[in-house]
Amino acid sequence: IGSTMEEWEDEKWLDVRHQSTRDMVEARLDVAVAKGCDGVEPDNMDGYVNETGFDLTGNDQIDFNRFVAIAAHERGLSVGLKNDVDQIEELEPCYDWALNEECYAYEECNLYQPFVDAGKAVFHVEYVDDTADGEALADEVCGDASVEGFSTLIKDWDLTEWVIPCP
């Protein structure tokens, strides 16, 4: 168990090179199957670019992320890539879809083009602090070419029922 995740004091990084982490992932995938899930979205798949408390390399991350995709597929689950935008080209063939939060705000939506080119879904959400700002953000984001081919929503940070879907 590594460092506490920035802004998430109840979450810790795990060493993706360690067999116990892989065993835990497989056990959680088995739970997803038992609960009748169709797919999974593993989060925080970019430890190598974060302060995890481990000396992870990009190759360590690629290896782990491929392991997760294979393990999900072996169980009949679809699997989405979240985070790890720097390795999308290498990982797209392993993943069925992608999920992104705030790529428009961080100017990185273009990095998801390999998923769009492969005809795979890119689920995308941008957030507002105040729902009164939602329409203005939707006007800006929904018509932008960088999110063309995405399934985009505007949501509030508290993830209430409030939503503006892009057409």
Tab-separated table of C-alpha atoms in Angstrom:
chain	number	residue	atom	x	y	z
A	1	ILE	CA	0.000	0.000	0.000
A	2	GLY	CA	1.450	3.293	-1.108
A	3	SER	CA	0.783	6.985	-0.758
A	4	THR	CA	-2.589	8.591	-0.172
A	5	MET	CA	-4.150	9.808	-3.392
A	6	GLU	CA	-4.127	13.552	-3.866
A	7	GLU	CA	-7.559	15.021	-2.987
A	8	TRP	CA	-8.894	11.574	-1.951
A	9	GLU	CA	-7.755	11.052	1.634
A	10	ASP	CA	-9.555	7.705	1.963
A	11	GLU	CA	-7.839	6.170	-1.097
A	12	LYS	CA	-4.319	4.763	-1.388
A	13	TRP	CA	-2.199	3.761	-4.345
A	14	LEU	CA	-1.347	0.087	-4.773
A	15	ASP	CA	1.803	-1.384	-6.270
A	16	VAL	CA	0.611	-2.618	-9.672
A	17	ARG	CA	3.689	-4.847	-9.949
A	18	HIS	CA	2.718	-6.883	-6.878
A	19	GLN	CA	0.824	-10.161	-7.274
A	20	SER	CA	-1.470	-9.328	-4.338
A	21	THR	CA	-2.776	-6.302	-6.274
A	22	ARG	CA	-3.536	-8.501	-9.265
A	23	ASP	CA	-5.207	-11.105	-7.040
A	24	MET	CA	-7.397	-8.375	-5.545
A	25	VAL	CA	-8.360	-7.082	-8.995
A	26	GLU	CA	-9.336	-10.571	-10.115
A	27	ALA	CA	-11.417	-11.067	-6.954
A	28	ARG	CA	-13.223	-7.766	-7.570
A	29	LEU	CA	-13.890	-8.719	-11.172
A	30	ASP	CA	-15.382	-11.983	-9.909
A	31	VAL	CA	-17.674	-9.951	-7.637
A	32	ALA	CA	-18.751	-7.844	-10.629
A	33	VAL	CA	-19.644	-11.015	-12.520
A	34	ALA	CA	-21.530	-12.429	-9.522
A	35	LYS	CA	-23.535	-9.197	-9.273
A	36	GLY	CA	-24.493	-9.388	-12.945
A	37	CYS	CA	-22.388	-6.503	-14.231
A	38	ASP	CA	-21.798	-6.204	-17.962
A	39	GLY	CA	-18.638	-4.170	-17.666
A	40	VAL	CA	-16.203	-2.438	-15.359
A	41	GLU	CA	-14.373	0.873	-15.251
A	42	PRO	CA	-11.160	0.570	-13.252
A	43	ASP	CA	-10.065	3.961	-11.949
A	44	ASN	CA	-6.635	5.451	-11.373
A	45	MET	CA	-4.884	3.505	-14.107
A	46	ASP	CA	-2.030	6.018	-14.332
A	47	GLY	CA	0.002	5.505	-11.173
A	48	TYR	CA	3.287	5.835	-13.036
A	49	VAL	CA	2.676	9.601	-13.476
A	50	ASN	CA	1.527	10.147	-9.887
A	51	GLU	CA	3.210	10.160	-6.499
A	52	THR	CA	2.273	6.614	-5.531
A	53	GLY	CA	5.117	5.834	-3.152
A	54	PHE	CA	6.415	3.311	-5.696
A	55	ASP	CA	8.973	3.697	-8.474
A	56	LEU	CA	6.576	2.722	-11.264
A	57	THR	CA	7.522	2.981	-14.914
A	58	GLY	CA	5.343	3.448	-17.946
A	59	ASN	CA	6.043	-0.188	-18.849
A	60	ASP	CA	4.852	-1.299	-15.391
A	61	GLN	CA	1.599	0.555	-16.006
A	62	ILE	CA	1.104	-0.813	-19.526
A	63	ASP	CA	1.643	-4.341	-18.203
A	64	PHE	CA	-0.868	-3.877	-15.391
A	65	ASN	CA	-3.469	-2.139	-17.543
A	66	ARG	CA	-3.280	-4.920	-20.126
A	67	PHE	CA	-3.599	-7.491	-17.313
A	68	VAL	CA	-6.790	-5.779	-16.094
A	69	ALA	CA	-8.314	-5.763	-19.583
A	70	ILE	CA	-7.460	-9.421	-20.186
A	71	ALA	CA	-8.787	-10.461	-16.766
A	72	ALA	CA	-12.054	-8.599	-17.401
A	73	HIS	CA	-12.467	-10.128	-20.852
A	74	GLU	CA	-11.766	-13.626	-19.487
A	75	ARG	CA	-14.839	-13.092	-17.299
A	76	GLY	CA	-17.015	-11.853	-20.154
A	77	LEU	CA	-16.919	-8.234	-18.969
A	78	SER	CA	-16.430	-5.192	-21.130
A	79	VAL	CA	-13.773	-2.888	-19.739
A	80	GLY	CA	-13.239	0.851	-20.085
A	81	LEU	CA	-10.024	2.812	-19.839
A	82	LYS	CA	-10.069	5.739	-17.440
A	83	ASN	CA	-7.043	7.972	-16.996
A	84	ASP	CA	-3.671	7.074	-18.522
A	85	VAL	CA	-4.110	9.456	-21.436
A	86	ASP	CA	-0.403	9.255	-22.276
A	87	GLN	CA	-0.646	5.534	-23.119
A	88	ILE	CA	-3.978	5.524	-24.971
A	89	GLU	CA	-2.485	4.482	-28.297
A	90	GLU	CA	-0.904	1.367	-26.745
A	91	LEU	CA	-3.960	0.503	-24.633
A	92	GLU	CA	-6.867	1.204	-27.008
A	93	PRO	CA	-6.693	-2.262	-28.624
A	94	CYS	CA	-7.139	-3.887	-25.180
A	95	TYR	CA	-10.093	-1.774	-24.032
A	96	ASP	CA	-13.683	-1.721	-25.249
A	97	TRP	CA	-14.434	1.935	-24.481
A	98	ALA	CA	-13.012	4.909	-22.588
A	99	LEU	CA	-14.288	7.152	-19.807
A	100	ASN	CA	-12.936	10.642	-19.332
A	101	GLU	CA	-13.598	13.403	-16.846
A	102	GLU	CA	-12.713	16.946	-17.814
A	103	CYS	CA	-10.645	16.378	-20.963
A	104	TYR	CA	-12.063	19.628	-22.345
A	105	ALA	CA	-10.967	21.562	-19.265
A	106	TYR	CA	-7.501	19.974	-19.436
A	107	GLU	CA	-7.264	20.298	-23.252
A	108	GLU	CA	-6.623	16.579	-23.766
A	109	CYS	CA	-9.747	15.364	-25.609
A	110	ASN	CA	-7.721	14.913	-28.795
A	111	LEU	CA	-5.809	12.116	-27.066
A	112	TYR	CA	-8.953	9.936	-27.193
A	113	GLN	CA	-9.001	9.955	-31.008
A	114	PRO	CA	-7.711	6.341	-31.226
A	115	PHE	CA	-10.940	5.178	-29.543
A	116	VAL	CA	-13.088	7.276	-31.887
A	117	ASP	CA	-11.126	6.055	-34.922
A	118	ALA	CA	-11.646	2.448	-33.782
A	119	GLY	CA	-15.417	3.044	-33.508
A	120	LYS	CA	-15.333	2.658	-29.720
A	121	ALA	CA	-17.368	4.722	-27.281
A	122	VAL	CA	-15.801	7.588	-25.367
A	123	PHE	CA	-17.963	8.571	-22.412
A	124	HIS	CA	-17.082	12.088	-21.328
A	125	VAL	CA	-18.194	14.421	-18.560
A	126	GLU	CA	-17.370	18.029	-17.739
A	127	TYR	CA	-18.323	19.501	-14.361
A	128	VAL	CA	-19.680	22.784	-13.065
A	129	ASP	CA	-19.550	24.114	-9.511
A	130	ASP	CA	-22.937	25.770	-9.949
A	131	THR	CA	-25.689	24.336	-12.161
A	132	ALA	CA	-26.512	27.901	-13.229
A	133	ASP	CA	-23.258	27.738	-15.220
A	134	GLY	CA	-24.267	24.532	-16.988
A	135	GLU	CA	-25.877	25.967	-20.100
A	136	ALA	CA	-22.883	28.207	-20.841
A	137	LEU	CA	-20.479	25.287	-20.462
A	138	ALA	CA	-22.703	23.064	-22.607
A	139	ASP	CA	-22.792	25.740	-25.329
A	140	GLU	CA	-18.987	25.845	-25.262
A	141	VAL	CA	-18.247	22.102	-24.977
A	142	CYS	CA	-21.008	20.438	-26.986
A	143	GLY	CA	-20.168	22.190	-30.223
A	144	ASP	CA	-16.411	21.819	-29.933
A	145	ALA	CA	-14.718	19.604	-32.512
A	146	SER	CA	-12.440	18.083	-29.861
A	147	VAL	CA	-15.380	16.102	-28.410
A	148	GLU	CA	-16.838	15.018	-31.751
A	149	GLY	CA	-17.684	11.332	-31.533
A	150	PHE	CA	-17.928	11.416	-27.732
A	151	SER	CA	-20.977	10.835	-25.555
A	152	THR	CA	-20.737	13.992	-23.444
A	153	LEU	CA	-22.569	15.106	-20.314
A	154	ILE	CA	-22.353	18.260	-18.214
A	155	LYS	CA	-22.767	17.396	-14.514
A	156	ASP	CA	-22.375	19.032	-11.122
A	157	TRP	CA	-19.545	17.871	-8.867
A	158	ASP	CA	-21.986	16.336	-6.360
A	159	LEU	CA	-23.330	14.059	-9.108
A	160	THR	CA	-26.941	14.895	-8.391
A	161	GLU	CA	-29.662	14.044	-10.915
A	162	TRP	CA	-29.018	17.353	-12.696
A	163	VAL	CA	-27.503	16.802	-16.144
A	164	ILE	CA	-27.172	18.408	-19.556
A	165	PRO	CA	-26.449	15.889	-22.303
A	166	CYS	CA	-24.784	17.054	-25.498
A	167	PRO	CA	-26.863	16.195	-28.567
